Short mmCIF file of C-alpha atoms in Angstrom, two decimals:
data_model
loop_
_atom_site.label_atom_id
_atom_site.label_comp_id
_atom_site.label_asym_id
_atom_site.label_seq_id
_atom_site.Cartn_x
_atom_site.Cartn_y
_atom_site.Cartn_z
CA MET R 1 15.10 -8.61 -1.53
CA SER R 2 13.89 -7.23 1.75
CA ILE R 3 14.08 -3.52 0.81
CA ALA R 4 11.99 -4.00 -2.33
CA ALA R 5 9.50 -6.15 -0.41
CA TRP R 6 9.24 -3.50 2.31
CA ALA R 7 8.68 -0.73 -0.28
CA ILE R 8 5.84 -2.72 -1.87
CA ARG R 9 4.20 -3.38 1.49
CA LYS R 10 4.48 0.28 2.44
CA HIS R 11 2.86 1.26 -0.85
CA LEU R 12 0.00 -1.16 -0.12
CA ASP R 13 -0.46 0.24 3.39
CA TYR R 14 -1.15 3.69 1.96
CA CYS R 15 -3.01 2.79 -1.24
CA SER R 16 -5.03 -0.40 -0.80
CA THR R 17 -7.02 -0.12 2.46
CA PHE R 18 -10.55 1.30 2.24
CA SER R 19 -13.80 1.24 4.20
CA PHE R 20 -17.27 1.28 2.65
CA GLN R 21 -19.97 3.86 3.43
CA CYS R 22 -23.35 4.13 1.71
CA ARG R 23 -24.51 7.71 0.96
CA THR R 24 -28.13 7.58 -0.21
CA GLY R 25 -29.33 9.60 2.79
CA ILE R 26 -32.04 7.01 3.52
CA LEU R 27 -31.05 5.49 6.84
CA ASN R 28 -32.63 2.06 6.42
CA LEU R 29 -31.37 1.72 2.85
CA ASP R 30 -27.84 2.74 3.82
CA ASP R 31 -27.77 0.24 6.66
CA ARG R 32 -29.10 -2.53 4.40
CA ILE R 33 -26.51 -1.95 1.67
CA GLU R 34 -23.66 -1.72 4.20
CA SER R 35 -24.87 -4.97 5.79
CA LEU R 36 -24.93 -6.72 2.41
CA MET R 37 -21.45 -5.40 1.60
CA THR R 38 -20.13 -6.74 4.92
CA TRP R 39 -21.67 -10.12 4.13
CA TRP R 40 -20.21 -10.18 0.62
CA SER R 41 -16.73 -9.19 1.89
CA ARG R 42 -16.31 -12.55 3.60
CA PRO R 43 -13.98 -15.00 1.80
CA VAL R 44 -16.63 -17.62 1.11
CA ASN R 45 -18.95 -15.05 -0.48
CA CYS R 46 -16.62 -12.98 -2.67
CA ASP R 47 -13.61 -15.17 -3.55
CA ILE R 48 -14.01 -18.11 -5.92
CA SER R 49 -11.30 -19.93 -3.96
CA SER R 50 -12.91 -18.99 -0.60
CA ARG R 51 -9.49 -18.02 0.77
CA HIS R 52 -9.42 -14.23 0.76
CA SER R 53 -11.73 -11.54 2.04
CA LEU R 54 -12.57 -8.56 -0.15
CA GLN R 55 -10.05 -6.40 1.70
CA ARG R 56 -7.28 -8.93 1.09
CA LEU R 57 -8.32 -9.39 -2.54
CA VAL R 58 -8.00 -5.65 -3.10
CA ARG R 59 -4.56 -5.67 -1.48
CA LEU R 60 -3.46 -8.64 -3.60
CA ALA R 61 -4.75 -6.98 -6.76
CA GLU R 62 -2.85 -3.78 -6.01
CA GLU R 63 0.27 -5.80 -5.18
CA ARG R 64 0.16 -7.67 -8.50
CA ARG R 65 -0.45 -4.40 -10.34
CA THR R 66 2.63 -2.94 -8.69
CA ILE R 67 4.87 -5.92 -9.45
CA ASP R 68 3.50 -7.19 -12.78
CA GLY R 69 2.09 -3.98 -14.24
CA ASP R 70 -1.54 -5.07 -14.29
CA VAL R 71 -3.98 -7.65 -12.96
CA PHE R 72 -7.40 -8.80 -14.12
CA ILE R 73 -10.53 -9.24 -12.01
CA MET R 74 -13.18 -11.53 -13.48
CA LYS R 75 -16.80 -11.15 -12.37
CA LEU R 76 -18.60 -14.49 -12.10
CA SER R 77 -22.28 -15.20 -12.53
CA ASP R 78 -22.72 -16.29 -8.90
CA GLY R 79 -21.58 -12.91 -7.58
CA ARG R 80 -18.02 -13.90 -6.71
CA ILE R 81 -14.79 -12.68 -8.29
CA GLN R 82 -11.57 -14.31 -9.43
CA ILE R 83 -8.15 -12.66 -9.60
CA ILE R 84 -6.25 -13.49 -12.81
CA GLU R 85 -2.57 -12.64 -12.58
CA GLY R 86 -1.08 -10.67 -15.45
CA ASP R 87 1.20 -13.37 -16.86
CA ARG R 88 -1.81 -15.59 -17.62
CA VAL R 89 -3.25 -13.00 -20.03
CA GLN R 90 -1.06 -13.30 -23.09
CA THR R 91 -0.87 -14.72 -26.58
CA PRO R 92 -0.56 -18.50 -26.11
CA SER R 93 2.29 -20.46 -27.60
CA SER R 94 -0.23 -22.89 -29.15
CA ASP R 95 -3.94 -23.72 -29.53
CA LEU R 96 -5.06 -20.16 -30.34
CA PRO R 97 -8.54 -20.32 -31.94
CA ALA R 98 -8.78 -19.32 -35.58
CA SER R 99 -11.37 -16.64 -34.73
CA PHE R 100 -8.62 -14.35 -33.43
CA ASP R 101 -6.92 -11.86 -35.71
CA SER R 102 -3.24 -11.84 -34.78
CA ALA R 103 -2.98 -8.22 -35.93
CA ARG R 104 -5.54 -7.23 -33.27
CA LEU R 105 -4.10 -9.37 -30.46
CA VAL R 106 -1.78 -7.36 -28.20
CA HIS R 107 -0.18 -9.42 -25.42
CA GLY R 108 -3.34 -11.46 -24.94
CA VAL R 109 -5.81 -8.61 -25.40
CA ASP R 110 -8.07 -8.63 -28.46
CA VAL R 111 -8.53 -4.93 -29.24
CA SER R 112 -10.81 -3.15 -31.69
CA SER R 113 -9.68 -0.64 -34.30
CA GLU R 114 -10.26 2.10 -31.71
CA GLY R 115 -8.01 0.32 -29.21
CA ARG R 116 -10.84 -0.87 -26.97
CA ALA R 117 -10.49 -4.31 -25.39
CA ARG R 118 -13.02 -6.83 -26.74
CA ARG R 119 -11.75 -10.12 -25.31
CA TYR R 120 -9.03 -11.30 -22.98
CA VAL R 121 -7.14 -14.52 -23.72
CA ILE R 122 -6.67 -16.52 -20.50
CA CYS R 123 -3.87 -19.11 -20.57
CA ASP R 124 -2.69 -21.92 -18.34
CA ARG R 125 0.94 -22.04 -17.25
CA GLY R 126 2.84 -24.84 -18.90
CA ASP R 127 5.73 -26.99 -17.77
CA SER R 128 8.36 -24.50 -18.90
CA ALA R 129 8.60 -20.85 -17.94
CA ASN R 130 7.73 -19.56 -21.43
CA ARG R 131 5.03 -22.05 -22.39
CA PHE R 132 1.40 -21.06 -21.97
CA THR R 133 -1.57 -22.97 -23.40
CA PHE R 134 -4.94 -21.50 -24.34
CA ARG R 135 -7.64 -21.80 -21.66
CA ALA R 136 -10.49 -19.43 -22.54
CA ALA R 137 -11.39 -16.14 -24.21
CA ILE R 138 -13.45 -13.96 -21.84
CA PRO R 139 -15.47 -10.97 -23.14
CA ALA R 140 -14.22 -7.67 -21.80
CA GLU R 141 -17.55 -6.88 -20.09
CA PHE R 142 -16.84 -9.56 -17.48
CA ILE R 143 -13.26 -8.48 -16.70
CA TYR R 144 -11.84 -5.36 -15.10
CA GLN R 145 -8.20 -4.53 -15.85
CA HIS R 146 -6.35 -2.89 -12.99
CA GLY R 147 -2.94 -1.59 -14.07
CA PHE R 148 -0.43 1.24 -14.33
CA PHE R 149 -0.67 3.26 -17.54
CA ASP R 150 1.68 5.98 -18.77
CA ARG R 151 0.69 6.23 -22.44
CA TYR R 152 -2.69 6.67 -24.13
CA ASP R 153 -2.11 3.85 -26.66
CA GLN R 154 -0.89 1.47 -23.97
CA VAL R 155 -2.81 -1.83 -23.84
CA ARG R 156 -1.04 -3.61 -20.97
CA GLY R 157 0.20 -2.07 -17.74
CA VAL R 158 3.87 -1.51 -16.90
CA SER R 159 5.17 -1.87 -13.35
CA PRO R 160 6.64 1.29 -11.80
CA LEU R 161 9.32 -0.96 -10.28
CA ALA R 162 10.76 -1.51 -13.77
CA ALA R 163 12.65 1.78 -13.38
CA ALA R 164 14.32 0.57 -10.17
CA LEU R 165 15.18 -3.06 -10.98
CA ASN R 166 18.81 -2.33 -11.89
CA THR R 167 19.31 -0.10 -8.86
CA PHE R 168 17.83 -2.66 -6.49
CA SER R 169 20.08 -5.32 -8.04
CA ASP R 170 23.18 -3.12 -7.64
CA VAL R 171 22.41 -2.50 -3.98
CA TYR R 172 21.88 -6.22 -3.45
CA GLU R 173 25.18 -7.15 -5.10
CA CYS R 174 27.14 -4.46 -3.27
CA ALA R 175 25.71 -5.61 0.05
CA GLU R 176 26.70 -9.21 -0.74
CA TYR R 177 30.27 -8.19 -1.66
CA ALA R 178 30.61 -6.03 1.44
CA LEU R 179 29.39 -8.90 3.60
CA ALA R 180 31.88 -11.28 2.00
CA LYS R 181 34.71 -8.80 2.59
CA ALA R 182 33.64 -8.34 6.21
CA LYS R 183 33.63 -12.11 6.76
CA VAL R 184 37.12 -12.45 5.32
CA SER R 185 38.41 -9.65 7.57
CA GLN R 186 37.12 -11.53 10.61
CA LEU R 187 39.39 -14.50 9.85
CA PHE R 188 42.83 -14.55 11.38
CA GLY R 189 45.17 -13.35 8.67
CA LEU R 190 48.68 -13.11 10.10
CA LYS R 191 51.50 -11.28 8.33
CA PHE R 192 55.20 -11.67 9.28
CA LYS R 193 57.93 -9.13 8.63
CA ARG R 194 61.61 -10.08 8.72
CA ALA R 195 64.33 -7.55 9.49
CA GLY R 196 67.50 -7.26 7.46
CA ASP R 197 68.44 -6.46 3.94
CA GLN R 198 69.86 -9.85 2.98
CA PRO R 199 67.53 -12.04 0.93
CA LEU R 200 66.40 -15.22 2.60
CA THR R 201 67.74 -18.55 1.46
CA PRO R 202 65.85 -21.83 1.54
CA ASP R 203 67.97 -22.82 4.52
CA ASP R 204 66.98 -19.62 6.37
CA ASN R 205 63.28 -20.28 5.77
CA ALA R 206 63.64 -23.81 6.98
CA GLN R 207 65.43 -22.75 10.14
CA THR R 208 62.70 -20.48 11.54
CA PRO R 209 59.22 -21.61 10.41
CA TYR R 210 56.29 -19.96 12.22
CA GLN R 211 53.21 -22.17 12.70
CA PHE R 212 50.28 -21.21 14.95
CA ASN R 213 46.79 -22.63 15.53
CA PHE R 214 44.48 -19.96 16.93
CA GLY R 215 41.68 -22.51 17.24
CA GLN R 216 43.46 -23.91 20.31
CA GLY R 217 43.18 -20.66 22.24
CA PRO R 218 45.65 -17.81 22.89
CA GLN R 219 49.04 -18.28 21.30
CA LEU R 220 52.46 -16.94 22.27
CA LEU R 221 54.43 -15.59 19.33
CA ASP R 222 58.12 -16.34 19.91
CA LEU R 223 59.76 -14.44 17.05
CA ASP R 224 63.37 -14.06 16.08
CA PRO R 225 65.11 -10.78 16.84
CA GLY R 226 64.07 -8.14 14.32
CA ASP R 227 60.95 -10.00 13.13
CA ASP R 228 57.46 -8.55 13.49
CA ALA R 229 53.87 -9.90 13.15
CA GLU R 230 50.53 -8.13 12.69
CA PHE R 231 46.95 -9.12 11.88
CA ILE R 232 45.36 -8.14 8.57
CA GLU R 233 42.38 -5.82 9.14
CA SER R 234 39.75 -4.22 6.88
CA ASN R 235 37.50 -1.25 7.65
CA THR R 236 34.30 -2.73 6.21
CA PRO R 237 31.95 -1.19 5.36
CA SER R 238 33.54 2.17 4.74
CA THR R 239 31.70 5.45 5.18
CA GLU R 240 31.82 6.00 1.40
CA PHE R 241 30.15 2.65 0.83
CA SER R 242 27.43 3.41 3.39
CA ALA R 243 26.75 6.80 1.77
CA TYR R 244 26.55 5.17 -1.66
CA CYS R 245 24.03 2.58 -0.41
CA GLU R 246 21.87 5.32 1.09
CA LYS R 247 21.79 7.16 -2.24
CA MET R 248 20.94 4.02 -4.20
CA ILE R 249 18.23 2.91 -1.76
CA GLY R 250 16.70 6.40 -1.86
CA ALA R 251 16.73 6.36 -5.67
CA SER R 252 15.10 2.91 -5.72
CA LEU R 253 12.32 3.96 -3.37
CA LYS R 254 11.50 6.89 -5.67
CA ALA R 255 10.06 4.37 -8.15
CA LEU R 256 7.09 4.15 -5.77
CA ASP R 257 7.39 7.81 -4.67
CA ILE R 258 8.37 6.67 -1.16
CA PRO R 259 10.65 9.14 0.65
CA TYR R 260 13.87 7.88 2.22
CA SER R 261 12.74 9.09 5.65
CA PHE R 262 10.16 6.26 5.64
CA TYR R 263 13.03 3.76 5.39
CA ASP R 264 15.30 5.49 7.92
CA GLU R 265 13.22 7.31 10.53
CA SER R 266 16.33 9.01 11.96
CA PHE R 267 17.26 10.48 8.57
CA THR R 268 15.52 13.82 9.19
CA ASN R 269 13.76 15.85 11.87
CA TYR R 270 10.03 16.27 12.49
CA SER R 271 9.61 19.09 9.95
CA GLY R 272 11.45 17.18 7.24
CA ALA R 273 9.51 14.00 7.92
CA ARG R 274 6.19 15.86 7.80
CA GLN R 275 7.11 17.59 4.53
CA ALA R 276 8.06 14.23 3.01
CA LEU R 277 4.78 12.74 4.21
CA LEU R 278 2.72 15.54 2.67
CA GLN R 279 4.48 15.14 -0.68
CA TYR R 280 3.95 11.39 -0.60
CA GLU R 281 0.26 11.86 0.20
CA GLN R 282 -0.09 13.92 -2.98
CA SER R 283 1.45 11.16 -5.08
CA ALA R 284 -0.69 8.51 -3.35
CA GLN R 285 -3.97 10.25 -4.20
CA CYS R 286 -3.97 9.23 -7.87
CA LYS R 287 -3.06 5.64 -6.95
CA ARG R 288 -5.91 5.51 -4.44
CA ALA R 289 -8.23 6.91 -7.10
CA ASP R 290 -7.40 3.93 -9.34
CA VAL R 291 -8.25 1.51 -6.54
CA GLN R 292 -11.45 3.42 -5.77
CA GLN R 293 -12.47 3.17 -9.43
CA PHE R 294 -11.88 -0.57 -9.28
CA LEU R 295 -13.98 -0.84 -6.09
CA ASN R 296 -16.75 1.32 -7.58
CA GLN R 297 -16.98 -1.03 -10.56
CA LEU R 298 -17.33 -4.03 -8.27
CA THR R 299 -19.84 -2.27 -6.02
CA ALA R 300 -22.13 -1.19 -8.89
CA TRP R 301 -22.06 -4.73 -10.30
CA ARG R 302 -22.78 -6.34 -6.92
CA VAL R 303 -25.56 -3.93 -5.93
CA GLY R 304 -27.20 -4.59 -9.31
CA LEU R 305 -27.12 -8.33 -8.64
CA TRP R 306 -28.70 -7.83 -5.20
CA ILE R 307 -31.52 -5.87 -6.81
CA GLU R 308 -32.05 -8.53 -9.49
CA ASP R 309 -32.02 -11.34 -6.91
CA GLY R 310 -34.51 -9.54 -4.66
CA GLU R 311 -32.01 -9.18 -1.83
CA LEU R 312 -32.26 -5.38 -2.03
CA ALA R 313 -35.42 -3.37 -2.62
CA LEU R 314 -35.06 0.27 -3.64
CA PRO R 315 -37.71 2.88 -2.83
CA LYS R 316 -40.25 3.57 -5.55
CA GLY R 317 -38.83 5.68 -8.36
CA MET R 318 -35.22 5.07 -7.31
CA MET R 319 -32.81 3.50 -9.81
CA LEU R 320 -29.44 1.86 -9.43
CA GLY R 321 -27.75 5.06 -10.62
CA ASP R 322 -29.34 6.90 -7.70
CA VAL R 323 -27.55 4.71 -5.15
CA THR R 324 -24.41 6.50 -4.00
CA TRP R 325 -21.56 5.25 -1.84
CA ASP R 326 -18.00 6.08 -0.92
CA TRP R 327 -14.85 4.04 -0.40
CA ILE R 328 -12.89 5.92 2.25
CA PRO R 329 -9.11 5.35 2.23
CA ALA R 330 -7.35 4.54 5.48
CA GLY R 331 -6.08 7.72 7.09
CA LEU R 332 -3.06 8.52 9.18
CA PRO R 333 -3.06 8.87 12.96
CA TRP R 334 -2.00 12.18 14.43
CA ILE R 335 1.76 12.52 14.75
CA ASP R 336 1.47 15.28 17.34
CA PRO R 337 -2.16 14.87 18.51
CA LEU R 338 -2.50 18.03 20.62
CA LYS R 339 -1.12 20.39 17.97
CA GLU R 340 -2.90 18.76 15.04
CA VAL R 341 -6.29 18.54 16.80
CA ASN R 342 -6.08 22.21 17.75
CA ALA R 343 -5.16 23.04 14.13
CA ASP R 344 -8.16 21.05 12.84
CA VAL R 345 -10.52 22.76 15.28
CA THR R 346 -9.18 26.19 14.30
CA ALA R 347 -9.61 25.39 10.59
CA ILE R 348 -13.21 24.23 11.14
CA GLN R 349 -14.08 27.34 13.17
CA ALA R 350 -12.53 29.58 10.51
CA GLY R 351 -14.54 27.89 7.79
CA LEU R 352 -11.41 26.60 6.03
CA SER R 353 -12.34 22.94 6.50
CA SER R 354 -15.25 20.77 7.59
CA ARG R 355 -15.75 17.95 10.04
CA GLN R 356 -16.26 15.56 7.16
CA GLN R 357 -12.98 16.56 5.55
CA VAL R 358 -11.00 16.30 8.79
CA CYS R 359 -12.45 12.88 9.59
CA ARG R 360 -11.83 11.67 6.05
CA GLU R 361 -8.16 12.60 6.31
CA ARG R 362 -7.97 10.30 9.33
CA GLY R 363 -9.76 7.48 7.51
CA GLN R 364 -12.98 7.94 9.48
CA ASP R 365 -16.56 8.79 8.58
CA PHE R 366 -18.09 11.84 10.27
CA PHE R 367 -21.65 10.51 10.05
CA SER R 368 -20.68 7.24 11.71
CA ILE R 369 -19.00 9.18 14.50
CA ALA R 370 -22.12 11.35 14.92
CA ASP R 371 -24.33 8.24 15.10
CA GLN R 372 -22.04 6.71 17.72
CA LEU R 373 -22.04 9.88 19.81
CA ALA R 374 -25.85 10.06 19.67
CA GLN R 375 -26.07 6.40 20.69
CA GLU R 376 -23.67 6.94 23.59
CA HIS R 377 -25.56 10.05 24.72
CA ALA R 378 -28.89 8.20 24.66
CA TYR R 379 -27.43 5.26 26.58
CA MET R 380 -25.84 7.44 29.27
CA LYS R 381 -29.07 9.40 29.62
CA GLU R 382 -31.00 6.15 30.02
CA LYS R 383 -28.63 5.05 32.77
CA GLY R 384 -29.00 8.36 34.56
CA LEU R 385 -25.40 9.35 34.06
CA ILE R 386 -26.32 12.61 32.31
CA SER R 387 -29.43 14.71 32.05
CA ASP R 388 -30.70 17.34 29.65
CA PRO R 389 -29.72 20.90 30.58
CA VAL R 390 -32.37 22.67 32.68
CA GLU R 391 -33.42 26.14 31.55
CA VAL R 392 -32.77 28.63 34.38
CA PRO R 393 -35.42 31.39 34.76
CA ALA R 394 -34.10 34.86 34.12
CA SER R 395 -33.73 37.23 37.07
CA GLY R 396 -35.67 40.52 37.42
CA ASP R 397 -32.90 42.63 35.92
CA GLU R 398 -32.44 40.17 33.07
CA ARG R 399 -36.21 40.20 32.35
CA ALA R 400 -36.20 44.00 32.29
CA ASP R 401 -33.28 43.98 29.85
CA GLU R 402 -35.13 41.49 27.66
CA GLN R 403 -38.30 43.68 27.67
CA THR R 404 -36.24 46.74 26.77
CA ASN R 405 -34.61 44.86 23.91
CA ASP R 406 -38.04 43.66 22.69
CA LYS R 407 -39.42 47.24 22.67
CA ALA R 408 -36.36 48.47 20.81
CA ASN R 409 -36.82 45.74 18.22
CA ASP R 410 -40.50 46.64 17.85
CA GLN R 411 -39.63 50.31 17.29
CA ASP R 412 -37.03 49.35 14.67
CA ASN R 413 -39.63 47.25 12.89
#
């Protein structure tokens, strides 16, 4: 269903794209960690199947969380990861080891008395849709569960699309019926009307049969006096049907907090679209925070492996917990660049915002921009395109004013 697929992709565009920045404040260390992260993000280095980069793995994990409710990321000993889709973590139909207590096994998760996950049961898909066979039991320390949770006692995630499945199905069925009705109305349905009050006899029907083949081109209707013919028409879809579909599509998109103006750009004006965008950004913050937590877990684990393997050397006295980083979500481009840039500049000058905050809202890093500007300035200076400003000597009057101001300052002191 194209509308549901579009809604999921739009959710991923806003909530699954991040860029990595190291924040230790030590330039060489930051560059080294960012270089290692770039190396690890390649498909052959981070994905056990060597098919997906880290960015695509994160997008796939968020997609499966949105559709299935949760997804599981397994950390392997060689530093790579494996995505385990949610349907493979469940209580198997057979071959469950005797070491498992069925009372503590909740949909494939072995939980403690406090509700903490201890092991995850990984199954293989069988021949039939409902048959899963036991594959392995993985300790929880090697698996990160990424899901949607609405209750404290919840063990497995629940997809937010569950609330919109019926509505999406209704829209799909209505669209199919409307299309079928429109196709029928396009066929030539011809209706004849006979004049007169006397009922027709079999002989009358046999005397004046009307037979036409519109597939042979234009036809001439030679009717008897008083008879009439007209084509059957249908106003499909009606305005009421179109309004109903808009309401149902809008209600379906609310399952992912997506405003209807994203689906139909002509639905509202600039102010309405901006207000809808701001409200959606608020709802997207908590979803991004979940993805950032997932990325932070992977980053801490991978940086620790680099330290153990000797790939990364920390300064003396510095521990893994002292290494800081940030996963910056992708920002939005300016809708009205001139107005929004002027507003950002005014907010910075008034002390109501900072350069870092403004750049972060656009998905950029202020420090990277500053480094690029310094590099450009040094390069242009080297090429003789710019020069440092020359200090102009003060004139006689200006020097006298400066001496007067100095004496006044001395007297005040």
